Short mmCIF file of C-alpha atoms in Angstrom, two decimals:
data_model
loop_
_atom_site.label_atom_id
_atom_site.label_comp_id
_atom_site.label_asym_id
_atom_site.label_seq_id
_atom_site.Cartn_x
_atom_site.Cartn_y
_atom_site.Cartn_z
CA MET A 979 -1.15 -11.40 -7.76
CA PRO A 980 0.54 -7.97 -7.24
CA GLY A 981 4.45 -7.94 -7.93
CA ARG A 982 7.22 -6.73 -5.22
CA VAL A 983 9.19 -3.34 -5.12
CA SER A 984 12.79 -4.52 -4.68
CA SER A 985 15.31 -1.94 -5.96
CA ARG A 986 16.73 1.18 -4.03
CA GLN A 987 15.66 3.01 -6.57
CA GLU A 988 12.11 2.26 -6.54
CA PHE A 989 11.93 3.07 -2.76
CA ALA A 990 13.63 6.30 -3.17
CA GLU A 991 10.28 7.20 -5.46
CA PHE A 992 8.39 6.76 -2.55
CA GLY A 993 10.04 9.54 -0.58
CA ARG A 994 9.57 12.01 -3.66
CA SER A 995 5.86 10.81 -4.31
CA PRO A 996 3.09 13.50 -3.02
CA TRP A 997 0.22 10.70 -3.00
CA LYS A 998 0.01 9.71 0.76
CA ALA A 999 -3.14 8.59 2.70
CA SER A 1000 -3.56 6.56 6.02
CA SER A 1001 -6.25 5.01 7.97
CA GLY A 1002 -5.49 4.02 11.49
CA PRO A 1003 -1.88 2.69 12.07
CA LEU A 1004 -1.25 2.25 7.96
CA ARG A 1005 0.18 4.91 5.86
CA VAL A 1006 0.19 4.28 2.15
CA VAL A 1007 2.43 5.85 -0.15
CA PHE A 1008 1.71 5.73 -4.13
CA VAL A 1009 3.95 5.83 -7.30
CA PRO A 1010 2.07 6.07 -10.72
CA SER A 1011 3.40 3.27 -12.92
CA GLU A 1012 2.38 1.49 -16.04
CA ASP A 1013 4.34 -1.79 -14.89
CA GLY A 1014 0.90 -3.08 -12.99
CA ILE A 1015 0.57 -3.15 -9.33
CA ARG A 1016 3.53 -3.78 -7.08
CA GLY A 1017 3.73 -3.70 -3.44
CA ALA A 1018 6.37 -2.98 -0.69
CA TYR A 1019 5.81 -3.40 2.87
CA ALA A 1020 7.51 -1.33 5.82
CA ILE A 1021 7.00 -3.33 8.98
CA SER A 1022 9.01 -2.05 11.92
CA LYS A 1023 10.48 -4.59 14.37
CA ARG A 1024 8.68 -2.65 17.31
CA VAL A 1025 5.37 -4.51 15.76
CA GLY A 1026 6.92 -7.63 16.75
CA GLY A 1027 9.32 -10.65 15.99
CA ALA A 1028 9.82 -11.94 12.43
CA VAL A 1029 6.85 -14.38 12.63
CA VAL A 1030 4.18 -11.60 13.48
CA ARG A 1031 5.47 -9.20 10.76
CA ASN A 1032 5.26 -12.02 8.06
CA LYS A 1033 1.97 -12.59 9.25
CA ILE A 1034 1.08 -9.24 8.93
CA ARG A 1035 2.99 -8.75 5.62
CA ARG A 1036 0.95 -11.71 3.69
CA ARG A 1037 -2.37 -10.22 5.28
CA LEU A 1038 -1.81 -7.04 3.43
CA ARG A 1039 -0.15 -8.70 0.37
CA SER A 1040 -3.64 -10.54 0.39
CA VAL A 1041 -5.96 -7.32 0.27
CA LEU A 1042 -3.71 -5.85 -2.17
CA ASP A 1043 -4.17 -8.71 -4.38
CA GLU A 1044 -7.87 -8.64 -3.74
CA SER A 1045 -8.33 -4.92 -4.30
CA ALA A 1046 -6.13 -4.99 -7.48
CA LYS A 1047 -8.80 -4.98 -10.21
CA SER A 1048 -10.15 -1.46 -8.44
CA ILE A 1049 -6.88 0.67 -7.68
CA GLN A 1050 -4.86 2.01 -9.94
CA PRO A 1051 -1.78 0.88 -11.54
CA GLY A 1052 1.59 1.47 -9.79
CA LYS A 1053 3.42 0.88 -6.54
CA TYR A 1054 2.27 1.09 -3.07
CA LEU A 1055 4.27 1.22 0.17
CA ILE A 1056 2.38 0.27 2.76
CA ARG A 1057 3.87 1.29 6.18
CA CYS A 1058 2.73 -0.28 9.52
CA GLY A 1059 2.45 1.54 12.92
CA VAL A 1060 2.93 -0.37 16.09
CA GLU A 1061 -0.61 -0.44 16.56
CA THR A 1062 -0.96 -2.97 13.67
CA LYS A 1063 0.39 -5.56 15.89
CA GLY A 1064 -3.13 -6.27 17.46
CA LEU A 1065 -5.21 -6.05 14.56
CA SER A 1066 -7.52 -8.97 13.25
CA TYR A 1067 -7.24 -9.80 9.47
CA ASP A 1068 -10.53 -7.78 9.03
CA GLU A 1069 -9.35 -4.83 10.92
CA LEU A 1070 -6.14 -4.76 8.63
CA ARG A 1071 -8.45 -5.13 5.38
CA THR A 1072 -10.75 -2.20 6.67
CA HIS A 1073 -7.99 0.05 7.22
CA LEU A 1074 -6.06 -0.89 4.02
CA LEU A 1075 -9.01 -0.48 1.81
CA ARG A 1076 -9.86 2.99 3.42
CA ALA A 1077 -6.24 4.28 2.88
CA LEU A 1078 -6.58 3.12 -0.79
CA GLN A 1079 -9.99 5.02 -1.23
CA ARG A 1080 -8.34 7.84 0.26
CA LEU A 1081 -5.69 7.77 -2.42
CA GLU A 1082 -8.21 7.30 -5.10
CA SER A 1083 -10.20 10.48 -3.94
CA LYS A 1084 -7.01 12.69 -3.76
CA SER A 1085 -6.36 12.09 -7.77
CA PRO A 1086 -4.63 15.04 -9.16
CA SER A 1087 -4.72 15.29 -13.13
CA SER A 1088 -1.63 13.47 -13.00
CA TYR A 1089 -2.75 10.52 -11.54
CA PRO A 1090 -3.44 7.92 -14.13
CA ARG A 1091 -7.02 6.64 -14.19
CA ARG A 1092 -8.01 3.38 -15.30
CA GLY A 1093 -10.14 3.19 -18.60
CA GLY A 1094 -9.30 7.01 -19.39
CA SER A 1095 -6.79 9.70 -19.72
CA HIS A 1096 -7.03 12.73 -17.35
#
């Protein structure tokens, strides 16, 4: 299961990261790291109350966990737009997987690749 991003310093790294991708209401920011996969979630109160936001967070965490073997090690910030509120699990999953795939396709030479060095 992916770990969590919790320190202020780690969150600041997301602001400096050039690796960003989006799909639908989801925006994903990536910071390379050799510490495995760690996730952070930014879900505005405009999306809904705590129950709704926590449900979305659990669903996103589940998809990130499911994707752990196929994505690069690092920290992922997943930001949710207001439109996230009405999405089903399958729609959320589709958008997150698409955004992760777009991140993978933007891989510059400094992006850590699994199974090789670039």
